[in-house]
CSV table of C-alpha atoms in Angstrom, one decimal:
chain,number,residue,atom,x,y,z
A,717,MET,CA,146.3,36.7,39.9
A,718,LYS,CA,143.0,35.2,39.2
A,719,LEU,CA,139.5,36.7,39.2
A,720,TYR,CA,136.4,35.0,40.5
A,721,GLY,CA,133.3,36.3,38.6
A,722,TYR,CA,130.1,35.7,36.8
A,723,TRP,CA,129.3,36.8,33.2
A,724,ARG,CA,126.2,38.8,34.0
A,725,SER,CA,127.4,40.2,37.4
A,726,GLY,CA,127.7,44.0,36.9
A,727,THR,CA,130.5,44.2,39.4
A,728,SER,CA,132.5,41.4,37.6
A,729,TYR,CA,131.9,43.3,34.4
A,730,ARG,CA,133.4,46.4,36.0
A,731,VAL,CA,136.6,44.6,36.9
A,732,ARG,CA,136.9,43.1,33.4
A,733,LEU,CA,136.5,46.7,32.0
A,734,ALA,CA,139.2,48.0,34.3
A,735,LEU,CA,141.6,45.2,33.1
A,736,ALA,CA,140.7,46.0,29.5
A,737,LEU,CA,141.5,49.6,29.9
A,738,LYS,CA,144.8,48.7,31.6
A,739,GLY,CA,145.6,46.4,28.6
A,740,GLN,CA,146.0,43.5,31.0
A,741,GLU,CA,144.6,39.9,31.0
A,742,ILE,CA,144.3,37.7,34.1
A,743,GLU,CA,142.9,34.2,34.6
A,744,THR,CA,139.1,34.2,35.4
A,745,VAL,CA,137.2,31.6,37.3
A,746,PRO,CA,133.4,31.5,36.7
A,747,VAL,CA,131.2,31.3,39.8
A,748,ASN,CA,127.6,30.5,38.7
A,749,LEU,CA,125.3,32.8,40.6
A,750,ALA,CA,122.3,31.4,38.8
A,751,THR,CA,122.8,27.9,40.4
A,752,GLY,CA,123.9,29.3,43.8
A,753,GLU,CA,127.5,28.3,43.5
A,754,HIS,CA,128.5,31.5,45.4
A,755,ARG,CA,126.6,30.2,48.4
A,756,GLU,CA,128.3,26.8,48.5
A,757,GLU,CA,130.8,26.0,51.3
A,758,ASP,CA,133.9,26.1,49.2
A,759,PHE,CA,133.3,29.6,47.9
A,760,VAL,CA,132.0,31.0,51.3
A,761,LYS,CA,135.1,29.7,52.9
A,762,LEU,CA,137.0,31.8,50.5
A,763,ASN,CA,134.8,34.9,50.7
A,764,PRO,CA,132.5,35.1,53.8
A,765,GLN,CA,130.2,37.4,51.9
A,766,GLY,CA,129.6,34.8,49.2
A,767,LEU,CA,129.8,37.4,46.5
A,768,VAL,CA,131.7,38.0,43.3
A,769,PRO,CA,134.0,39.6,42.1
A,770,ALA,CA,136.9,38.4,44.2
A,771,LEU,CA,140.6,38.8,43.3
A,772,ASP,CA,143.2,36.2,44.4
A,773,ILE,CA,146.4,38.1,44.1
A,774,GLY,CA,148.4,35.0,43.6
A,775,ASP,CA,149.6,34.1,47.1
A,776,GLY,CA,146.2,33.0,48.5
A,777,ARG,CA,145.3,36.5,49.7
A,778,LEU,CA,141.9,37.5,48.5
A,779,LEU,CA,140.6,41.0,47.8
A,780,THR,CA,136.9,41.6,47.4
A,781,GLN,CA,134.6,44.6,46.5
A,782,SER,CA,135.0,45.9,43.0
A,783,PRO,CA,135.8,49.5,44.1
A,784,ALA,CA,138.8,48.2,46.2
A,785,ILE,CA,139.8,45.8,43.4
A,786,ILE,CA,139.8,48.5,40.7
A,787,GLU,CA,141.9,50.9,42.8
A,788,TYR,CA,144.3,48.0,43.7
A,789,LEU,CA,144.7,46.9,40.0
A,790,ASP,CA,145.2,50.5,39.0
A,791,GLU,CA,148.0,50.9,41.5
A,792,ALA,CA,149.6,47.5,40.9
A,793,LEU,CA,149.5,47.0,37.1
A,794,GLU,CA,151.2,48.7,34.2
A,795,GLY,CA,149.0,50.6,31.7
A,796,PRO,CA,147.0,53.8,31.5
A,797,LYS,CA,145.9,55.3,34.9
A,798,LEU,CA,142.2,54.8,35.6
A,799,PHE,CA,142.3,57.5,38.2
A,800,PRO,CA,143.3,60.8,36.6
A,801,PRO,CA,146.5,62.5,37.9
A,802,ASP,CA,144.7,65.8,38.5
A,803,PRO,CA,143.4,65.7,42.1
A,804,TRP,CA,140.0,67.3,41.2
A,805,GLN,CA,139.3,65.1,38.2
A,806,ARG,CA,140.5,62.1,40.3
A,807,ALA,CA,137.9,63.1,42.9
A,808,LYS,CA,135.3,63.5,40.2
A,809,ALA,CA,136.0,60.0,38.7
A,810,ARG,CA,135.5,58.6,42.2
A,811,GLN,CA,132.3,60.6,42.6
A,812,TYR,CA,130.7,59.3,39.3
A,813,ALA,CA,131.8,55.8,40.1
A,814,ALA,CA,130.3,56.0,43.6
A,815,LEU,CA,127.1,57.5,42.3
A,816,ILE,CA,126.6,54.3,40.4
A,817,GLY,CA,128.3,51.9,42.8
A,818,CYS,CA,126.5,53.1,46.0
A,819,ASP,CA,123.3,54.8,44.9
A,820,VAL,CA,122.2,52.7,41.9
A,821,HIS,CA,123.7,49.2,41.5
A,822,PRO,CA,123.2,48.0,45.1
A,823,LEU,CA,119.4,48.5,44.7
A,824,GLN,CA,119.1,46.3,41.6
A,825,ASN,CA,121.4,43.6,42.7
A,826,LEU,CA,120.2,40.0,42.2
A,827,ARG,CA,119.9,39.2,45.9
A,828,VAL,CA,117.9,42.4,46.4
A,829,LEU,CA,115.5,41.7,43.6
A,830,LYS,CA,115.2,38.1,45.0
A,831,ARG,CA,114.4,39.3,48.5
A,832,LEU,CA,111.7,41.7,47.1
A,833,GLN,CA,110.0,38.6,45.7
A,834,ASP,CA,110.6,36.3,48.7
A,835,PRO,CA,109.9,37.0,51.5
A,836,LEU,CA,108.4,40.4,50.6
A,837,GLY,CA,105.9,38.9,48.1
A,838,HIS,CA,106.4,41.0,45.1
A,839,SER,CA,106.2,39.7,41.5
A,840,LYS,CA,109.2,39.5,39.3
A,841,GLU,CA,107.7,42.4,37.2
A,842,GLU,CA,107.5,44.6,40.4
A,843,ALA,CA,111.1,43.8,41.3
A,844,PHE,CA,112.2,44.7,37.8
A,845,SER,CA,110.2,47.9,38.1
A,846,TRP,CA,111.9,48.7,41.4
A,847,ALA,CA,115.3,48.2,39.7
A,848,ALA,CA,114.3,50.4,36.7
A,849,TYR,CA,113.3,53.2,39.0
A,850,TRP,CA,116.6,53.5,40.8
A,851,ILE,CA,118.6,53.1,37.5
A,852,THR,CA,116.5,55.8,35.8
A,853,ILE,CA,116.8,58.4,38.5
A,854,GLY,CA,120.4,57.6,39.2
A,855,LEU,CA,121.7,57.8,35.7
A,856,GLN,CA,119.6,60.9,35.0
A,857,ALA,CA,121.3,62.6,38.0
A,858,LEU,CA,124.7,61.6,36.5
A,859,GLU,CA,123.8,63.0,33.2
A,860,GLU,CA,122.9,66.3,34.8
A,861,THR,CA,126.0,66.3,37.0
A,862,LEU,CA,128.3,65.9,34.0
A,863,GLU,CA,126.7,68.9,32.3
A,864,GLN,CA,127.0,70.9,35.6
A,865,ASP,CA,130.6,69.9,35.9
A,866,ASP,CA,131.1,70.9,32.3
A,867,GLN,CA,133.0,67.7,31.5
A,868,PRO,CA,134.2,67.5,27.9
A,869,GLY,CA,133.7,64.2,25.9
A,870,PRO,CA,134.0,61.8,24.4
A,871,PHE,CA,134.5,60.0,27.7
A,872,LEU,CA,133.2,61.0,31.1
A,873,LEU,CA,136.2,63.2,32.0
A,874,GLY,CA,137.5,64.1,28.6
A,875,ASP,CA,139.6,62.3,26.1
A,876,THR,CA,140.7,59.4,28.2
A,877,PRO,CA,138.5,56.7,29.9
A,878,SER,CA,138.6,56.5,33.7
A,879,ALA,CA,137.5,54.0,36.4
A,880,ALA,CA,134.1,55.7,36.2
A,881,GLU,CA,133.4,54.2,32.8
A,882,CYS,CA,133.9,50.8,34.3
A,883,TYR,CA,130.8,51.5,36.4
A,884,LEU,CA,128.8,53.1,33.7
A,885,LEU,CA,128.7,50.4,31.1
A,886,PRO,CA,127.4,47.6,33.3
A,887,GLN,CA,124.8,49.9,34.7
A,888,LEU,CA,123.5,50.8,31.2
A,889,TYR,CA,123.5,47.1,30.3
A,890,ALA,CA,121.4,46.3,33.4
A,891,GLY,CA,119.2,49.3,32.7
A,892,ARG,CA,118.2,47.8,29.4
A,893,ARG,CA,117.6,44.4,31.1
A,894,PHE,CA,115.3,45.9,33.7
A,895,GLY,CA,113.5,48.4,31.4
A,896,ALA,CA,114.9,51.7,32.8
A,897,GLU,CA,114.4,54.9,30.7
A,898,LEU,CA,117.7,55.6,29.1
A,899,GLY,CA,116.5,57.6,26.1
A,900,GLY,CA,117.4,61.0,27.5
A,901,LEU,CA,121.0,60.1,28.5
A,902,THR,CA,122.6,61.6,25.5
A,903,ARG,CA,126.0,62.2,27.0
A,904,LEU,CA,126.2,58.8,28.8
A,905,LEU,CA,125.2,56.9,25.7
A,906,GLU,CA,127.9,58.7,23.7
A,907,VAL,CA,130.4,57.6,26.4
A,908,GLU,CA,129.2,54.0,26.1
A,909,ALA,CA,129.6,54.2,22.3
A,910,ALA,CA,133.2,55.6,22.6
A,911,MET,CA,134.0,52.8,25.1
A,912,ASN,CA,132.6,50.0,23.0
A,913,ALA,CA,134.7,51.2,19.9
A,914,LEU,CA,137.7,50.0,21.9
A,915,PRO,CA,138.2,46.2,21.0
A,916,ALA,CA,139.3,45.2,24.5
A,917,VAL,CA,136.3,46.9,26.1
A,918,ALA,CA,133.9,45.3,23.6
A,919,ALA,CA,135.4,41.8,24.5
A,920,ALA,CA,134.6,42.4,28.2
A,921,HIS,CA,130.9,42.4,27.5
A,922,PRO,CA,128.9,39.9,29.4
A,923,SER,CA,127.6,38.1,26.3
A,924,ARG,CA,131.2,37.4,25.2
A,925,GLN,CA,132.3,35.6,28.4
A,926,PRO,CA,132.9,31.8,28.3
A,927,ASP,CA,130.2,31.2,31.0
A,928,ALA,CA,127.5,33.3,29.3
A,929,THR,CA,124.3,31.3,28.8
A,930,GLU,CA,122.2,33.8,26.8
B,882,MET,CA,135.6,74.4,52.3
B,883,LYS,CA,132.1,73.8,53.7
B,884,LEU,CA,130.1,70.5,54.1
B,885,TYR,CA,126.4,70.1,53.4
B,886,GLY,CA,125.0,67.4,55.7
B,887,TYR,CA,122.4,66.1,58.1
B,888,TRP,CA,122.9,65.0,61.6
B,889,ARG,CA,121.4,61.5,61.2
B,890,SER,CA,122.6,60.8,57.6
B,891,GLY,CA,125.1,57.9,57.9
B,892,THR,CA,127.1,59.3,54.9
B,893,SER,CA,127.4,62.7,56.5
B,894,TYR,CA,128.5,61.1,59.7
B,895,ARG,CA,131.2,59.3,57.7
B,896,VAL,CA,132.7,62.5,56.5
B,897,ARG,CA,132.6,64.1,59.9
B,898,LEU,CA,134.5,61.1,61.2
B,899,ALA,CA,137.1,61.4,58.5
B,900,LEU,CA,137.6,65.1,59.4
B,901,ALA,CA,137.8,64.1,63.1
B,902,LEU,CA,140.5,61.6,62.4
B,903,LYS,CA,142.4,64.1,60.2
B,904,GLY,CA,142.2,66.6,63.1
B,905,GLN,CA,140.5,69.1,60.9
B,906,GLU,CA,137.3,71.2,61.2
B,907,ILE,CA,135.3,72.7,58.4
B,908,GLU,CA,132.1,74.8,58.2
B,909,THR,CA,129.0,72.6,58.1
B,910,VAL,CA,125.7,73.6,56.5
B,911,PRO,CA,122.7,71.5,57.7
B,912,VAL,CA,120.2,70.3,55.1
B,913,ASN,CA,117.1,69.0,56.8
B,914,LEU,CA,116.2,65.6,55.2
B,915,ALA,CA,113.3,65.2,57.4
B,916,THR,CA,111.5,68.2,56.0
B,917,GLY,CA,112.7,67.5,52.4
B,918,GLU,CA,115.0,70.5,52.2
B,919,HIS,CA,117.3,68.3,50.0
B,920,ARG,CA,114.6,68.1,47.3
B,921,GLU,CA,114.0,71.9,47.2
B,922,GLU,CA,115.0,73.8,44.1
B,923,ASP,CA,118.0,75.6,45.7
B,924,PHE,CA,119.7,72.4,46.8
B,925,VAL,CA,118.9,70.4,43.7
B,926,LYS,CA,120.4,73.2,41.6
B,927,LEU,CA,123.6,72.6,43.6
B,928,ASN,CA,123.5,68.8,43.6
B,929,PRO,CA,121.3,67.2,40.9
B,930,GLN,CA,121.0,64.1,43.0
B,931,GLY,CA,119.5,66.0,45.9
B,932,LEU,CA,121.5,64.1,48.4
B,933,VAL,CA,124.0,64.9,51.2
B,934,PRO,CA,126.8,65.0,52.0
B,935,ALA,CA,128.2,67.5,49.5
B,936,LEU,CA,131.5,69.3,49.8
B,937,ASP,CA,132.0,72.8,48.5
B,938,ILE,CA,135.7,73.1,48.1
B,939,GLY,CA,135.6,76.8,48.5
B,940,ASP,CA,135.5,78.1,44.9
B,941,GLY,CA,132.0,77.0,44.1
B,942,ARG,CA,133.1,73.5,42.9
B,943,LEU,CA,131.0,70.8,44.5
B,944,LEU,CA,132.1,67.2,45.3
B,945,THR,CA,129.4,64.6,46.3
B,946,GLN,CA,129.5,61.0,47.3
B,947,SER,CA,131.1,60.2,50.6
B,948,PRO,CA,133.7,57.7,49.3
B,949,ALA,CA,135.0,60.4,46.8
B,950,ILE,CA,134.8,63.1,49.5
B,951,ILE,CA,136.8,61.0,52.1
B,952,GLU,CA,139.5,60.1,49.5
B,953,TYR,CA,139.7,63.8,48.4
B,954,LEU,CA,140.0,65.1,52.0
B,955,ASP,CA,142.7,62.5,52.8
B,956,GLU,CA,144.7,63.7,49.8
B,957,ALA,CA,144.1,67.4,50.4
B,958,LEU,CA,144.4,67.9,54.2
B,959,GLU,CA,147.2,67.6,56.7
B,960,GLY,CA,146.9,65.0,59.3
B,961,PRO,CA,147.1,61.2,59.7
B,962,LYS,CA,146.6,59.2,56.5
B,963,LEU,CA,143.2,57.4,56.4
B,964,PHE,CA,144.3,55.1,53.6
B,965,PRO,CA,147.3,53.1,54.9
B,966,PRO,CA,150.7,53.5,53.1
B,967,ASP,CA,151.0,49.7,52.6
B,968,PRO,CA,149.3,48.9,49.3
B,969,TRP,CA,147.6,45.7,50.6
B,970,GLN,CA,146.3,47.3,53.8
B,971,ARG,CA,145.2,50.2,51.7
B,972,ALA,CA,143.2,47.8,49.5
B,973,LYS,CA,141.8,46.1,52.6
B,974,ALA,CA,140.7,49.5,54.0
B,975,ARG,CA,138.9,50.2,50.7
B,976,GLN,CA,137.4,46.6,50.8
B,977,TYR,CA,136.0,47.0,54.3
B,978,ALA,CA,134.7,50.5,53.4
B,979,ALA,CA,133.0,49.3,50.3
B,980,LEU,CA,131.5,46.2,52.0
B,981,ILE,CA,129.5,48.7,54.1
B,982,GLY,CA,129.2,51.5,51.6
B,983,CYS,CA,128.0,49.4,48.7
B,984,ASP,CA,126.4,46.2,50.2
B,985,VAL,CA,124.9,47.4,53.5
B,986,HIS,CA,124.2,51.2,53.7
B,987,PRO,CA,122.4,51.7,50.3
B,988,LEU,CA,119.8,49.1,51.2
B,989,GLN,CA,118.7,50.9,54.5
B,990,ASN,CA,118.9,54.4,53.2
B,991,LEU,CA,116.0,56.8,54.1
B,992,ARG,CA,114.7,57.0,50.5
B,993,VAL,CA,114.8,53.2,50.1
B,994,LEU,CA,112.8,52.6,53.3
B,995,LYS,CA,110.4,55.3,52.2
B,996,ARG,CA,109.9,53.6,48.8
B,997,LEU,CA,109.3,50.2,50.4
B,998,GLN,CA,106.4,51.9,52.2
B,999,ASP,CA,105.1,54.0,49.3
B,1000,PRO,CA,104.4,52.8,46.6
B,1001,LEU,CA,105.3,49.2,47.6
B,1002,GLY,CA,102.8,49.2,50.5
B,1003,HIS,CA,104.9,47.9,53.3
B,1004,SER,CA,104.6,49.0,56.9
B,1005,LYS,CA,107.3,51.0,58.7
B,1006,GLU,CA,108.0,47.9,60.7
B,1007,GLU,CA,108.6,45.8,57.6
B,1008,ALA,CA,110.9,48.5,56.2
B,1009,PHE,CA,112.9,48.5,59.4
B,1010,SER,CA,113.1,44.6,59.3
B,1011,TRP,CA,114.4,44.9,55.7
B,1012,ALA,CA,117.1,47.3,56.9
B,1013,ALA,CA,117.9,45.1,59.9
B,1014,TYR,CA,118.4,42.1,57.6
B,1015,TRP,CA,121.0,43.7,55.3
B,1016,ILE,CA,122.9,45.2,58.3
B,1017,THR,CA,123.0,42.0,60.2
B,1018,ILE,CA,124.3,39.8,57.3
B,1019,GLY,CA,126.7,42.5,56.1
B,1020,LEU,CA,128.3,43.3,59.4
B,1021,GLN,CA,128.5,39.6,60.2
B,1022,ALA,CA,130.4,39.0,57.0
B,1023,LEU,CA,132.7,41.9,57.8
B,1024,GLU,CA,133.4,40.4,61.3
B,1025,GLU,CA,134.3,37.0,59.6
B,1026,THR,CA,136.4,38.7,57.0
B,1027,LEU,CA,138.5,40.5,59.6
B,1028,GLU,CA,139.2,37.2,61.3
B,1029,GLN,CA,140.1,35.5,58.0
B,1030,ASP,CA,142.4,38.4,57.1
B,1031,ASP,CA,144.0,38.1,60.5
B,1032,GLN,CA,143.7,41.8,61.2
B,1033,PRO,CA,145.2,42.9,64.6
B,1034,GLY,CA,143.2,45.3,66.8
B,1035,PRO,CA,142.3,47.6,68.4
B,1036,PHE,CA,141.2,49.2,65.1
B,1037,LEU,CA,140.1,47.4,61.9
B,1038,LEU,CA,143.7,47.3,60.5
B,1039,GLY,CA,145.8,47.5,63.6
B,1040,ASP,CA,146.9,50.3,65.8
B,1041,THR,CA,145.7,53.2,63.6
B,1042,PRO,CA,142.2,54.1,62.5
B,1043,SER,CA,141.6,54.2,58.8
B,1044,ALA,CA,138.9,55.4,56.4
B,1045,ALA,CA,137.1,52.0,56.9
B,1046,GLU,CA,136.2,53.0,60.6
B,1047,CYS,CA,134.4,56.1,59.1
B,1048,TYR,CA,132.0,53.6,57.5
B,1049,LEU,CA,131.7,51.3,60.4
B,1050,LEU,CA,130.5,53.6,63.2
B,1051,PRO,CA,127.5,55.0,61.3
B,1052,GLN,CA,126.5,51.5,60.2
B,1053,LEU,CA,126.5,50.3,63.8
B,1054,TYR,CA,124.5,53.4,64.8
B,1055,ALA,CA,121.9,52.7,62.1
B,1056,GLY,CA,122.0,49.0,63.1
B,1057,ARG,CA,120.8,49.8,66.6
B,1058,ARG,CA,118.1,52.1,65.2
B,1059,PHE,CA,116.7,49.5,62.9
B,1060,GLY,CA,117.0,46.5,65.3
B,1061,ALA,CA,119.9,44.6,63.6
B,1062,GLU,CA,121.6,41.7,65.5
B,1063,LEU,CA,124.9,43.2,66.6
B,1064,GLY,CA,125.6,41.0,69.6
B,1065,GLY,CA,128.0,38.6,67.8
B,1066,LEU,CA,130.2,41.4,66.4
B,1067,THR,CA,132.9,41.2,69.1
B,1068,ARG,CA,135.7,42.6,67.0
B,1069,LEU,CA,133.6,45.3,65.4
B,1070,LEU,CA,132.2,46.5,68.7
B,1071,GLU,CA,135.7,46.7,70.1
B,1072,VAL,CA,136.7,48.9,67.2
B,1073,GLU,CA,133.8,51.1,67.8
B,1074,ALA,CA,134.8,51.5,71.5
B,1075,ALA,CA,138.4,52.3,70.6
B,1076,MET,CA,137.1,54.9,68.1
B,1077,ASN,CA,134.7,56.5,70.6
B,1078,ALA,CA,137.5,56.9,73.1
B,1079,LEU,CA,139.0,59.5,70.8
B,1080,PRO,CA,137.3,62.9,71.8
B,1081,ALA,CA,137.1,64.3,68.2
B,1082,VAL,CA,135.4,61.0,67.1
B,1083,ALA,CA,132.9,61.2,69.9
B,1084,ALA,CA,132.1,64.8,69.0
B,1085,ALA,CA,131.2,63.7,65.5
B,1086,HIS,CA,128.3,61.6,66.7
B,1087,PRO,CA,124.9,62.4,65.3
B,1088,SER,CA,123.4,63.3,68.7
B,1089,ARG,CA,126.0,66.0,69.2
B,1090,GLN,CA,125.3,67.9,66.0
B,1091,PRO,CA,123.7,71.4,66.1
B,1092,ASP,CA,120.8,70.2,63.9
B,1093,ALA,CA,120.0,67.0,66.0
B,1094,THR,CA,116.4,66.9,67.0
B,1095,GLU,CA,116.5,63.8,69.2
């Protein structure tokens, strides 16, 4: 298997975190989103969407979309289960993941912030402010939902990290970049700290990837 | 179980389709997004995100996020499986669902189109054009991906509908509303026709809900 990704792509970071939690390593192939490598013919031939991450499962078959990749890796690889065995907690892991994956991340994606600037005519600062808004209200709702669901720590669903943490860390990372208000997210920041105390998780951080430029 | 939803909400329509394919009916509770009922205290106390759909599983516990609800219903209810038993086709069903659920739908959601208008200052026509753009390129990529994956018809993954169809129909419905270019989507339109030939699926259409106003 090999994973096409980009160091700062939040969805690539998600998949790296899933592999870290599974205790697995696979070959990674950098696709430079900053220089537009994902829109070049070779890559679009591979993935018509022209997006990362994309997982080549080894026989030329390609799987895209991080939610599908994470479910597939959890089913296919050895290691701790990222989707809890209890049906209700499994549903909750998927709910927290989708809250970020559907209601927050897509609105602050690179291509969306670019389109706000051209052709919509907004400044980079206005685009960042748009991103910060959706991250702030989305993560605040997740913080409140965890309390309402009475989920014990130190992780989102108790004493074991799940797939949902793979969505949370990249979103907090992007939140800082775009100036979202994260100060009130006591519970979520505790989960982030508990995650980053795991060496494999810390090594999945964007800044520690071979293609990182900052 | 009871489902909080809104007739024209694409994500509520998804869950209705999942129930239709499972051959199950559950109580539905309309939440009027047009009059802002989802932002009123009673509903926000229930779901801090203030969004539909939301599934009350019967003992007061609430599950939100349509991807999590559909996986949960598929696991919990009798009826045909919405996620194929073959691991690769199951991954592909999740990929096609997430392509729409993460890369198309969130960008044309009501709250996003509203924010483009206020405070960003765009006209309703510009907001609709933004929506049409993301729907057009997203569904075009899905059409190409199906061809690349060599998926047989009449449904997305062969002769049985899957969870992915639950995402496709609402997105085509919204695409028409916002003026997306759907003409070239031969394969996707065939899937839609095959789906709508199923009476329970046709009955899940927004126009046929009790709270529909158009």
